[in-house]
PDB file of C-alpha atoms and ligand atoms in Angstrom:
ATOM      1  CA  MET K 224     136.784 -84.392  17.521  1.00  0.00           C
ATOM      2  CA  SER K 225     140.259 -83.822  17.095  1.00  0.00           C
ATOM      3  CA  ASN K 226     141.623 -84.893  13.786  1.00  0.00           C
ATOM      4  CA  GLY K 227     143.885 -87.393  13.069  1.00  0.00           C
ATOM      5  CA  PRO K 228     144.301 -91.014  12.121  1.00  0.00           C
ATOM      6  CA  LEU K 229     142.898 -93.593  13.752  1.00  0.00           C
ATOM      7  CA  ARG K 230     145.544 -95.528  16.012  1.00  0.00           C
ATOM      8  CA  LYS K 231     143.953 -96.759  18.738  1.00  0.00           C
ATOM      9  CA  VAL K 232     140.933-100.041  18.421  1.00  0.00           C
ATOM     10  CA  VAL K 233     139.455-101.236  21.190  1.00  0.00           C
ATOM     11  CA  PHE K 234     138.026-105.008  21.252  1.00  0.00           C
ATOM     12  CA  PRO K 235     136.081-106.045  23.938  1.00  0.00           C
ATOM     13  CA  VAL K 236     135.624-109.378  24.101  1.00  0.00           C
ATOM     14  CA  ALA K 237     134.795-110.120  27.898  1.00  0.00           C
ATOM     15  CA  GLY K 238     131.503-111.596  26.715  1.00  0.00           C
ATOM     16  CA  LEU K 239     130.327-115.554  27.707  1.00  0.00           C
ATOM     17  CA  GLY K 240     129.763-116.514  24.245  1.00  0.00           C
ATOM     18  CA  THR K 241     125.993-118.535  25.485  1.00  0.00           C
ATOM     19  CA  ARG K 242     125.194-119.149  21.965  1.00  0.00           C
ATOM     20  CA  PHE K 243     127.833-121.236  21.143  1.00  0.00           C
ATOM     21  CA  LEU K 244     127.577-123.114  24.791  1.00  0.00           C
ATOM     22  CA  PRO K 245     129.030-126.354  24.996  1.00  0.00           C
ATOM     23  CA  ALA K 246     131.746-125.184  22.803  1.00  0.00           C
ATOM     24  CA  THR K 247     132.002-121.282  24.649  1.00  0.00           C
ATOM     25  CA  LYS K 248     132.713-123.831  28.234  1.00  0.00           C
ATOM     26  CA  VAL K 249     136.711-123.382  27.292  1.00  0.00           C
ATOM     27  CA  VAL K 250     136.849-121.875  23.647  1.00  0.00           C
ATOM     28  CA  ALA K 251     136.739-118.136  23.304  1.00  0.00           C
ATOM     29  CA  LYS K 252     134.059-117.036  21.456  1.00  0.00           C
ATOM     30  CA  GLU K 253     136.101-114.962  19.572  1.00  0.00           C
ATOM     31  CA  MET K 254     138.412-117.992  18.854  1.00  0.00           C
ATOM     32  CA  LEU K 255     135.900-119.760  17.007  1.00  0.00           C
ATOM     33  CA  PRO K 256     136.870-120.072  13.515  1.00  0.00           C
ATOM     34  CA  VAL K 257     135.574-119.131   9.870  1.00  0.00           C
ATOM     35  CA  LEU K 258     137.328-121.483   7.754  1.00  0.00           C
ATOM     36  CA  ASP K 259     141.105-121.530   8.947  1.00  0.00           C
ATOM     37  CA  ARG K 260     141.280-118.096  10.879  1.00  0.00           C
ATOM     38  CA  PRO K 261     139.722-117.223  14.216  1.00  0.00           C
ATOM     39  CA  LEU K 262     136.994-114.429  14.193  1.00  0.00           C
ATOM     40  CA  ILE K 263     139.158-112.292  16.572  1.00  0.00           C
ATOM     41  CA  GLN K 264     141.847-112.092  13.379  1.00  0.00           C
ATOM     42  CA  TYR K 265     138.895-110.985  10.962  1.00  0.00           C
ATOM     43  CA  ALA K 266     138.395-107.973  13.379  1.00  0.00           C
ATOM     44  CA  VAL K 267     142.343-107.203  13.865  1.00  0.00           C
ATOM     45  CA  ASP K 268     142.879-107.519  10.047  1.00  0.00           C
ATOM     46  CA  GLU K 269     140.296-104.723   9.782  1.00  0.00           C
ATOM     47  CA  ALA K 270     141.667-102.578  12.374  1.00  0.00           C
ATOM     48  CA  VAL K 271     145.196-102.971  11.078  1.00  0.00           C
ATOM     49  CA  ASP K 272     143.664-101.714   7.810  1.00  0.00           C
ATOM     50  CA  ALA K 273     142.342 -98.529   9.230  1.00  0.00           C
ATOM     51  CA  GLY K 274     145.903 -97.523  10.119  1.00  0.00           C
ATOM     52  CA  ALA K 275     145.573 -99.145  14.087  1.00  0.00           C
ATOM     53  CA  ASP K 276     148.859 -99.807  15.841  1.00  0.00           C
ATOM     54  CA  THR K 277     147.652-100.289  18.943  1.00  0.00           C
ATOM     55  CA  LEU K 278     145.173-102.900  19.469  1.00  0.00           C
ATOM     56  CA  ILE K 279     143.262-103.179  23.032  1.00  0.00           C
ATOM     57  CA  PHE K 280     141.529-106.111  23.793  1.00  0.00           C
ATOM     58  CA  VAL K 281     139.362-105.654  27.249  1.00  0.00           C
ATOM     59  CA  THR K 282     139.894-109.122  27.961  1.00  0.00           C
ATOM     60  CA  ASN K 283     138.864-111.447  31.562  1.00  0.00           C
ATOM     61  CA  ARG K 284     140.319-114.174  33.085  1.00  0.00           C
ATOM     62  CA  TYR K 285     139.067-116.813  30.756  1.00  0.00           C
ATOM     63  CA  LYS K 286     140.071-115.095  27.392  1.00  0.00           C
ATOM     64  CA  HIS K 287     143.906-116.030  27.812  1.00  0.00           C
ATOM     65  CA  ALA K 288     143.465-117.866  24.657  1.00  0.00           C
ATOM     66  CA  ILE K 289     143.605-114.690  22.681  1.00  0.00           C
ATOM     67  CA  ALA K 290     146.265-112.937  24.295  1.00  0.00           C
ATOM     68  CA  ASP K 291     148.395-116.459  23.355  1.00  0.00           C
ATOM     69  CA  TYR K 292     146.941-116.497  20.064  1.00  0.00           C
ATOM     70  CA  PHE K 293     148.669-113.048  19.046  1.00  0.00           C
ATOM     71  CA  ASP K 294     151.862-113.598  20.982  1.00  0.00           C
ATOM     72  CA  LYS K 295     155.270-115.061  19.573  1.00  0.00           C
ATOM     73  CA  ALA K 296     154.805-118.986  19.044  1.00  0.00           C
ATOM     74  CA  TYR K 297     158.762-119.544  19.510  1.00  0.00           C
ATOM     75  CA  GLU K 298     158.421-123.549  19.050  1.00  0.00           C
ATOM     76  CA  LEU K 299     156.077-124.051  16.637  1.00  0.00           C
ATOM     77  CA  GLU K 300     158.014-121.114  14.490  1.00  0.00           C
ATOM     78  CA  SER K 301     161.238-122.572  15.174  1.00  0.00           C
ATOM     79  CA  LYS K 302     160.253-126.067  14.114  1.00  0.00           C
ATOM     80  CA  LEU K 303     158.175-124.934  11.094  1.00  0.00           C
ATOM     81  CA  ALA K 304     161.426-122.847  10.255  1.00  0.00           C
ATOM     82  CA  GLN K 305     163.852-126.245  10.458  1.00  0.00           C
ATOM     83  CA  SER K 306     161.105-128.127   8.377  1.00  0.00           C
ATOM     84  CA  GLY K 307     161.331-125.251   5.596  1.00  0.00           C
ATOM     85  CA  LYS K 308     157.376-124.845   5.986  1.00  0.00           C
ATOM     86  CA  ASP K 309     157.862-121.746   4.772  1.00  0.00           C
ATOM     87  CA  GLU K 310     153.980-121.070   4.121  1.00  0.00           C
ATOM     88  CA  LEU K 311     153.128-122.435   7.305  1.00  0.00           C
ATOM     89  CA  LEU K 312     155.692-120.060   8.716  1.00  0.00           C
ATOM     90  CA  ALA K 313     154.063-116.905   7.163  1.00  0.00           C
ATOM     91  CA  LEU K 314     150.819-117.601   8.158  1.00  0.00           C
ATOM     92  CA  VAL K 315     151.708-118.378  12.055  1.00  0.00           C
ATOM     93  CA  GLN K 316     153.801-115.023  12.027  1.00  0.00           C
ATOM     94  CA  GLY K 317     151.413-113.074   9.715  1.00  0.00           C
ATOM     95  CA  THR K 318     148.857-112.605  12.685  1.00  0.00           C
ATOM     96  CA  LEU K 319     150.365-109.347  13.905  1.00  0.00           C
ATOM     97  CA  PRO K 320     151.834-106.925  11.702  1.00  0.00           C
ATOM     98  CA  ARG K 321     155.508-106.152  13.788  1.00  0.00           C
ATOM     99  CA  HIS K 322     154.663-102.264  14.186  1.00  0.00           C
ATOM    100  CA  VAL K 323     151.368-103.201  16.429  1.00  0.00           C
ATOM    101  CA  ARG K 324     150.813-103.856  19.459  1.00  0.00           C
ATOM    102  CA  CYS K 325     148.502-105.337  21.934  1.00  0.00           C
ATOM    103  CA  VAL K 326     147.636-104.182  25.032  1.00  0.00           C
ATOM    104  CA  PHE K 327     145.296-106.234  27.363  1.00  0.00           C
ATOM    105  CA  VAL K 328     142.775-104.492  30.238  1.00  0.00           C
ATOM    106  CA  THR K 329     140.701-106.517  32.140  1.00  0.00           C
ATOM    107  CA  GLN K 330     136.906-106.148  32.639  1.00  0.00           C
ATOM    108  CA  PRO K 331     136.653-107.027  36.196  1.00  0.00           C
ATOM    109  CA  GLU K 332     133.118-107.539  35.947  1.00  0.00           C
ATOM    110  CA  ALA K 333     130.353-108.086  33.295  1.00  0.00           C
ATOM    111  CA  LEU K 334     128.843-104.592  33.527  1.00  0.00           C
ATOM    112  CA  GLY K 335     128.208-104.008  29.697  1.00  0.00           C
ATOM    113  CA  LEU K 336     129.548-103.094  26.376  1.00  0.00           C
ATOM    114  CA  GLY K 337     129.696 -99.465  28.068  1.00  0.00           C
ATOM    115  CA  HIS K 338     131.451-100.261  30.609  1.00  0.00           C
ATOM    116  CA  ALA K 339     133.492-102.481  28.831  1.00  0.00           C
ATOM    117  CA  VAL K 340     134.607 -99.801  26.578  1.00  0.00           C
ATOM    118  CA  LEU K 341     135.723 -97.595  29.667  1.00  0.00           C
ATOM    119  CA  CYS K 342     137.925-100.037  31.223  1.00  0.00           C
ATOM    120  CA  ALA K 343     140.047 -99.508  27.689  1.00  0.00           C
ATOM    121  CA  LYS K 344     139.980 -95.252  28.986  1.00  0.00           C
ATOM    122  CA  PRO K 345     143.813 -95.525  30.677  1.00  0.00           C
ATOM    123  CA  VAL K 346     145.399 -96.830  27.114  1.00  0.00           C
ATOM    124  CA  VAL K 347     143.245 -94.723  24.570  1.00  0.00           C
ATOM    125  CA  GLY K 348     143.061 -91.221  26.477  1.00  0.00           C
ATOM    126  CA  ASP K 349     141.575 -88.089  24.871  1.00  0.00           C
ATOM    127  CA  GLU K 350     141.827 -89.382  20.963  1.00  0.00           C
ATOM    128  CA  PRO K 351     139.650 -90.556  18.487  1.00  0.00           C
ATOM    129  CA  PHE K 352     139.423 -94.621  18.995  1.00  0.00           C
ATOM    130  CA  GLY K 353     137.482 -97.735  17.516  1.00  0.00           C
ATOM    131  CA  VAL K 354     135.529-100.392  18.806  1.00  0.00           C
ATOM    132  CA  VAL K 355     135.372-103.425  17.050  1.00  0.00           C
ATOM    133  CA  LEU K 356     133.133-106.589  17.826  1.00  0.00           C
ATOM    134  CA  ALA K 357     134.563-109.012  16.726  1.00  0.00           C
ATOM    135  CA  ASP K 358     131.524-111.220  15.944  1.00  0.00           C
ATOM    136  CA  ASP K 359     130.025-108.889  14.056  1.00  0.00           C
ATOM    137  CA  LEU K 360     131.986-110.101  10.857  1.00  0.00           C
ATOM    138  CA  ILE K 361     132.153-107.191   7.859  1.00  0.00           C
ATOM    139  CA  TRP K 362     133.818-108.887   4.397  1.00  0.00           C
ATOM    140  CA  ASN K 363     134.421-105.866   2.044  1.00  0.00           C
ATOM    141  CA  ALA K 364     136.795-106.438  -1.377  1.00  0.00           C
ATOM    142  CA  GLY K 365     138.302-102.914  -1.036  1.00  0.00           C
ATOM    143  CA  ALA K 366     138.885-100.569   2.410  1.00  0.00           C
ATOM    144  CA  GLY K 367     137.550-102.202   5.430  1.00  0.00           C
ATOM    145  CA  ALA K 368     134.528-100.937   7.195  1.00  0.00           C
ATOM    146  CA  LEU K 369     136.194 -99.586  10.143  1.00  0.00           C
ATOM    147  CA  ARG K 370     138.983 -97.923   7.685  1.00  0.00           C
ATOM    148  CA  GLN K 371     135.760 -96.174   5.717  1.00  0.00           C
ATOM    149  CA  MET K 372     134.557 -94.775   8.893  1.00  0.00           C
ATOM    150  CA  ALA K 373     138.277 -93.726  10.434  1.00  0.00           C
ATOM    151  CA  GLU K 374     138.239 -91.333   6.746  1.00  0.00           C
ATOM    152  CA  VAL K 375     134.519 -90.022   7.138  1.00  0.00           C
ATOM    153  CA  ALA K 376     135.663 -89.363  11.251  1.00  0.00           C
ATOM    154  CA  GLN K 377     138.409 -87.980  10.094  1.00  0.00           C
ATOM    155  CA  ARG K 378     136.510 -85.800   7.344  1.00  0.00           C
ATOM    156  CA  GLU K 379     133.808 -84.611   8.837  1.00  0.00           C
ATOM    157  CA  ASN K 380     135.097 -84.138  12.653  1.00  0.00           C
ATOM    158  CA  ALA K 381     132.373 -86.709  14.161  1.00  0.00           C
ATOM    159  CA  GLY K 382     131.647 -89.750  15.634  1.00  0.00           C
ATOM    160  CA  VAL K 383     130.624 -92.794  13.553  1.00  0.00           C
ATOM    161  CA  LEU K 384     128.601 -96.063  13.785  1.00  0.00           C
ATOM    162  CA  ALA K 385     128.733 -98.459  11.217  1.00  0.00           C
ATOM    163  CA  VAL K 386     124.694 -99.205  10.503  1.00  0.00           C
ATOM    164  CA  GLU K 387     122.811-101.262   8.406  1.00  0.00           C
ATOM    165  CA  GLU K 388     119.024-101.776   7.991  1.00  0.00           C
ATOM    166  CA  VAL K 389     117.798-104.634   9.921  1.00  0.00           C
ATOM    167  CA  PRO K 390     114.015-106.196   9.737  1.00  0.00           C
ATOM    168  CA  ARG K 391     111.512-104.450  12.175  1.00  0.00           C
ATOM    169  CA  GLU K 392     111.491-107.589  14.046  1.00  0.00           C
ATOM    170  CA  GLN K 393     115.035-107.385  15.428  1.00  0.00           C
ATOM    171  CA  THR K 394     114.943-104.118  16.382  1.00  0.00           C
ATOM    172  CA  ASN K 395     115.464-105.408  20.121  1.00  0.00           C
ATOM    173  CA  LYS K 396     118.459-106.871  19.272  1.00  0.00           C
ATOM    174  CA  TYR K 397     120.252-103.831  18.495  1.00  0.00           C
ATOM    175  CA  GLY K 398     121.060-100.165  19.290  1.00  0.00           C
ATOM    176  CA  ILE K 399     119.077 -98.059  16.943  1.00  0.00           C
ATOM    177  CA  VAL K 400     119.307 -94.735  15.322  1.00  0.00           C
ATOM    178  CA  ASP K 401     117.074 -91.822  13.640  1.00  0.00           C
ATOM    179  CA  ALA K 402     119.333 -90.147  12.022  1.00  0.00           C
ATOM    180  CA  GLU K 403     118.961 -87.366   8.605  1.00  0.00           C
ATOM    181  CA  PRO K 404     120.732 -88.144   5.454  1.00  0.00           C
ATOM    182  CA  VAL K 405     123.747 -85.845   4.928  1.00  0.00           C
ATOM    183  CA  SER K 406     125.083 -87.820   1.859  1.00  0.00           C
ATOM    184  CA  GLU K 407     124.687 -91.313   0.435  1.00  0.00           C
ATOM    185  CA  ARG K 408     126.091 -93.849   3.075  1.00  0.00           C
ATOM    186  CA  ALA K 409     126.304 -91.074   6.165  1.00  0.00           C
ATOM    187  CA  ALA K 410     122.879 -89.535   8.153  1.00  0.00           C
ATOM    188  CA  ARG K 411     123.307 -87.125  11.075  1.00  0.00           C
ATOM    189  CA  VAL K 412     121.922 -89.224  14.013  1.00  0.00           C
ATOM    190  CA  ARG K 413     119.574 -87.467  16.149  1.00  0.00           C
ATOM    191  CA  LEU K 414     118.764 -90.124  18.939  1.00  0.00           C
ATOM    192  CA  VAL K 415     119.923 -93.728  19.588  1.00  0.00           C
ATOM    193  CA  VAL K 416     117.927 -95.800  21.266  1.00  0.00           C
ATOM    194  CA  GLU K 417     119.628 -99.664  23.228  1.00  0.00           C
ATOM    195  CA  LYS K 418     117.319-102.528  21.941  1.00  0.00           C
ATOM    196  CA  PRO K 419     114.032-100.901  21.614  1.00  0.00           C
ATOM    197  CA  LYS K 420     110.853-103.196  21.071  1.00  0.00           C
ATOM    198  CA  PRO K 421     109.666-102.941  17.250  1.00  0.00           C
ATOM    199  CA  GLU K 422     106.480-101.196  18.104  1.00  0.00           C
ATOM    200  CA  VAL K 423     108.512 -98.222  19.443  1.00  0.00           C
ATOM    201  CA  ALA K 424     111.838 -98.158  17.612  1.00  0.00           C
ATOM    202  CA  PRO K 425     112.893 -95.420  15.761  1.00  0.00           C
ATOM    203  CA  SER K 426     113.070 -96.598  12.937  1.00  0.00           C
ATOM    204  CA  ASN K 427     114.957 -99.914  11.960  1.00  0.00           C
ATOM    205  CA  LEU K 428     118.435 -98.733  11.267  1.00  0.00           C
ATOM    206  CA  ALA K 429     120.730-100.946  13.800  1.00  0.00           C
ATOM    207  CA  ILE K 430     124.293 -99.940  15.109  1.00  0.00           C
ATOM    208  CA  VAL K 431     126.661-102.853  14.165  1.00  0.00           C
ATOM    209  CA  GLY K 432     129.940-103.708  16.032  1.00  0.00           C
ATOM    210  CA  ARG K 433     131.911-100.616  14.408  1.00  0.00           C
ATOM    211  CA  TYR K 434     132.149 -97.275  16.031  1.00  0.00           C
ATOM    212  CA  VAL K 435     134.634 -94.306  15.595  1.00  0.00           C
ATOM    213  CA  LEU K 436     134.381 -92.213  18.816  1.00  0.00           C
ATOM    214  CA  PRO K 437     136.046 -88.989  20.740  1.00  0.00           C
ATOM    215  CA  GLY K 438     137.987 -89.432  24.099  1.00  0.00           C
ATOM    216  CA  ARG K 439     135.330 -87.656  25.213  1.00  0.00           C
ATOM    217  CA  ILE K 440     132.777 -90.842  25.086  1.00  0.00           C
ATOM    218  CA  PHE K 441     134.471 -91.903  28.426  1.00  0.00           C
ATOM    219  CA  SER K 442     133.669 -89.366  31.027  1.00  0.00           C
ATOM    220  CA  LEU K 443     130.081 -89.843  29.620  1.00  0.00           C
ATOM    221  CA  LEU K 444     130.566 -93.348  30.243  1.00  0.00           C
ATOM    222  CA  GLU K 445     131.752 -92.476  33.868  1.00  0.00           C
ATOM    223  CA  ASN K 446     128.509 -90.563  34.327  1.00  0.00           C
ATOM    224  CA  THR K 447     126.008 -93.696  32.382  1.00  0.00           C
ATOM    225  CA  LYS K 448     123.782 -95.533  34.351  1.00  0.00           C
ATOM    226  CA  PRO K 449     122.714 -98.859  33.650  1.00  0.00           C
ATOM    227  CA  GLY K 450     120.238 -98.630  31.126  1.00  0.00           C
ATOM    228  CA  ALA K 451     118.887-101.613  28.660  1.00  0.00           C
ATOM    229  CA  GLY K 452     119.123-104.997  30.106  1.00  0.00           C
ATOM    230  CA  GLY K 453     120.656-103.692  33.251  1.00  0.00           C
ATOM    231  CA  GLU K 454     123.977-102.652  31.983  1.00  0.00           C
ATOM    232  CA  ILE K 455     125.891 -99.659  31.472  1.00  0.00           C
ATOM    233  CA  GLN K 456     125.015 -99.383  27.584  1.00  0.00           C
ATOM    234  CA  LEU K 457     127.768 -97.082  25.211  1.00  0.00           C
ATOM    235  CA  THR K 458     124.534 -96.688  23.092  1.00  0.00           C
ATOM    236  CA  ASP K 459     123.456 -94.158  25.976  1.00  0.00           C
ATOM    237  CA  ALA K 460     126.812 -92.927  26.089  1.00  0.00           C
ATOM    238  CA  ILE K 461     126.439 -91.763  22.163  1.00  0.00           C
ATOM    239  CA  GLY K 462     123.210 -90.475  23.239  1.00  0.00           C
ATOM    240  CA  GLU K 463     125.005 -88.012  25.224  1.00  0.00           C
ATOM    241  CA  LEU K 464     127.736 -87.591  23.165  1.00  0.00           C
ATOM    242  CA  LEU K 465     125.490 -86.282  20.293  1.00  0.00           C
ATOM    243  CA  LYS K 466     123.857 -83.789  22.188  1.00  0.00           C
ATOM    244  CA  GLU K 467     127.301 -81.891  22.297  1.00  0.00           C
ATOM    245  CA  SER K 468     129.214 -83.155  19.005  1.00  0.00           C
ATOM    246  CA  PRO K 469     128.229 -84.325  15.947  1.00  0.00           C
ATOM    247  CA  VAL K 470     127.554 -88.077  15.747  1.00  0.00           C
ATOM    248  CA  LEU K 471     127.213 -89.633  11.851  1.00  0.00           C
ATOM    249  CA  ALA K 472     125.296 -92.969  10.831  1.00  0.00           C
ATOM    250  CA  TYR K 473     127.390 -94.748   8.301  1.00  0.00           C
ATOM    251  CA  ARG K 474     125.917 -97.327   5.791  1.00  0.00           C
ATOM    252  CA  PHE K 475     129.347 -98.984   5.318  1.00  0.00           C
ATOM    253  CA  GLU K 476     130.499-100.965   1.850  1.00  0.00           C
ATOM    254  CA  GLY K 477     131.008-104.299   2.750  1.00  0.00           C
ATOM    255  CA  GLU K 478     129.071-107.480   3.680  1.00  0.00           C
ATOM    256  CA  ARG K 479     128.212-108.282   7.458  1.00  0.00           C
ATOM    257  CA  PHE K 480     127.919-111.651   9.028  1.00  0.00           C
ATOM    258  CA  ASP K 481     126.745-112.129  12.105  1.00  0.00           C
ATOM    259  CA  CYS K 482     128.632-114.598  13.903  1.00  0.00           C
ATOM    260  CA  GLY K 483     127.323-114.305  17.329  1.00  0.00           C
ATOM    261  CA  ASN K 484     124.733-116.980  16.471  1.00  0.00           C
ATOM    262  CA  LYS K 485     124.645-120.060  14.681  1.00  0.00           C
ATOM    263  CA  LEU K 486     123.142-119.085  11.448  1.00  0.00           C
ATOM    264  CA  GLY K 487     125.805-116.060  11.054  1.00  0.00           C
ATOM    265  CA  LEU K 488     128.727-118.504  11.436  1.00  0.00           C
ATOM    266  CA  VAL K 489     127.707-120.918   9.082  1.00  0.00           C
ATOM    267  CA  GLN K 490     127.232-118.421   6.377  1.00  0.00           C
ATOM    268  CA  ALA K 491     130.328-116.900   7.290  1.00  0.00           C
ATOM    269  CA  THR K 492     132.184-119.816   6.716  1.00  0.00           C
ATOM    270  CA  LEU K 493     130.438-120.570   3.268  1.00  0.00           C
ATOM    271  CA  HIS K 494     131.312-117.258   1.492  1.00  0.00           C
ATOM    272  CA  MET K 495     135.012-117.420   2.902  1.00  0.00           C
ATOM    273  CA  ALA K 496     135.086-120.769   1.704  1.00  0.00           C
ATOM    274  CA  LEU K 497     133.787-119.656  -1.405  1.00  0.00           C
ATOM    275  CA  LYS K 498     136.658-117.232  -1.676  1.00  0.00           C
ATOM    276  CA  ASP K 499     139.221-119.853  -1.039  1.00  0.00           C
ATOM    277  CA  PRO K 500     140.674-120.667  -4.294  1.00  0.00           C
ATOM    278  CA  GLN K 501     141.416-124.397  -2.878  1.00  0.00           C
ATOM    279  CA  ILE K 502     138.072-125.038  -2.051  1.00  0.00           C
ATOM    280  CA  ALA K 503     135.753-122.635  -3.789  1.00  0.00           C
ATOM    281  CA  GLY K 504     134.593-125.169  -6.344  1.00  0.00           C
ATOM    282  CA  HIS K 505     133.808-127.897  -4.047  1.00  0.00           C
ATOM    283  CA  THR K 506     132.014-125.945  -1.807  1.00  0.00           C
ATOM    284  CA  ALA K 507     130.066-124.445  -4.493  1.00  0.00           C
ATOM    285  CA  GLU K 508     129.559-127.632  -5.628  1.00  0.00           C
ATOM    286  CA  LEU K 509     128.706-128.964  -2.230  1.00  0.00           C
ATOM    287  CA  VAL K 510     126.185-126.119  -1.640  1.00  0.00           C
ATOM    288  CA  ARG K 511     124.018-127.024  -5.075  1.00  0.00           C
ATOM    289  CA  LYS K 512     123.823-130.741  -3.941  1.00  0.00           C
ATOM    290  CA  LEU K 513     122.452-129.772  -0.521  1.00  0.00           C
ATOM    291  CA  ALA K 514     119.860-127.309  -2.643  1.00  0.00           C
ATOM    292  CA  LYS K 515     118.654-130.046  -4.312  1.00  0.00           C
TER     293      LYS K 515
HETATM  294  C1  G1P G 660     125.732-104.319  20.726  1.00  0.00           C
HETATM  295  C2  G1P G 660     125.155-102.940  21.294  1.00  0.00           C
HETATM  296  C3  G1P G 660     124.529-102.536  20.086  1.00  0.00           C
HETATM  297  C4  G1P G 660     124.708-103.095  19.024  1.00  0.00           C
HETATM  298  C5  G1P G 660     125.102-104.542  18.785  1.00  0.00           C
HETATM  299  C6  G1P G 660     126.143-105.245  17.501  1.00  0.00           C
HETATM  300  O1  G1P G 660     124.876-105.064  21.653  1.00  0.00           O
HETATM  301  O2  G1P G 660     124.636-102.587  22.825  1.00  0.00           O
HETATM  302  O3  G1P G 660     123.525-101.464  20.429  1.00  0.00           O
HETATM  303  O4  G1P G 660     123.407-103.143  18.205  1.00  0.00           O
HETATM  304  O5  G1P G 660     126.248-105.041  19.984  1.00  0.00           O
HETATM  305  O6  G1P G 660     126.334-106.333  17.472  1.00  0.00           O
HETATM  306  P1  G1P G 660     124.847-106.532  21.966  1.00  0.00           P
HETATM  307  O7  G1P G 660     124.880-107.261  20.686  1.00  0.00           O
HETATM  308  O8  G1P G 660     126.568-106.659  22.666  1.00  0.00           O
HETATM  309  O9  G1P G 660     123.984-107.347  22.689  1.00  0.00           O
END
């Protein structure tokens, strides 16, 4: 994998979000708020923190709200400016730093995560890039998970997958790795399996929604046949990649919330509320009351 900072990050956002129906009939699941910011904002902030200046959204006809959200809101901004609401103006303008550009590519058919990532090929080309799945929200007080991974990828000249241990009975919800530890946080991946049943899973170390991959993955994806669930799986292409170049499983520093389901979204919201100076105290009180 060629050395260099991570400039491009792909956000596959064409999923249906069926776990949040009926809200997701009209609201993209990436636009669901955790406190006052949509999930996609946390994902974008993490990518920018990792050094990205080109964000590639793999989207579909139902997800225009994501493009609108990152677009300049002239009318709103001028009204806020005229009425001197500078703090609100800064919030609205802060969704995307000036040096960062967004590119939208469409995934015409929902053929799987691997297929979604492949749709970004014309924009990414042949350089290392990140993939962020916005429904895995990862919070860390220091460097974001993707920045940690980008540094490892650059230093070790390897692909890097974010992993964490999950309960055995949940292996069928994740890509699962078999990996040999090489340092405190990193392990060399020997095998990856998409959504294995607990009784055949090689471990309980699951890939969560962050990847740093070389451009080479695209040609492997082009030759990837449908796998688990009849979909073109990114995990299967990574299985081919690791036969020719190193791939590391990386236990990131930070806390992950699976906002692809209701409980995870509630946990993330509580977590952020307890960090918000304006409502932390009341939230803590509320949690104590409810626990009685
Ligand atoms: C996808 C990947 C899977 C990974 C998971 C992380 O699955 O295919 O390997 O473990 O994201 O969230 P999905 O959740 O889209 O079914």
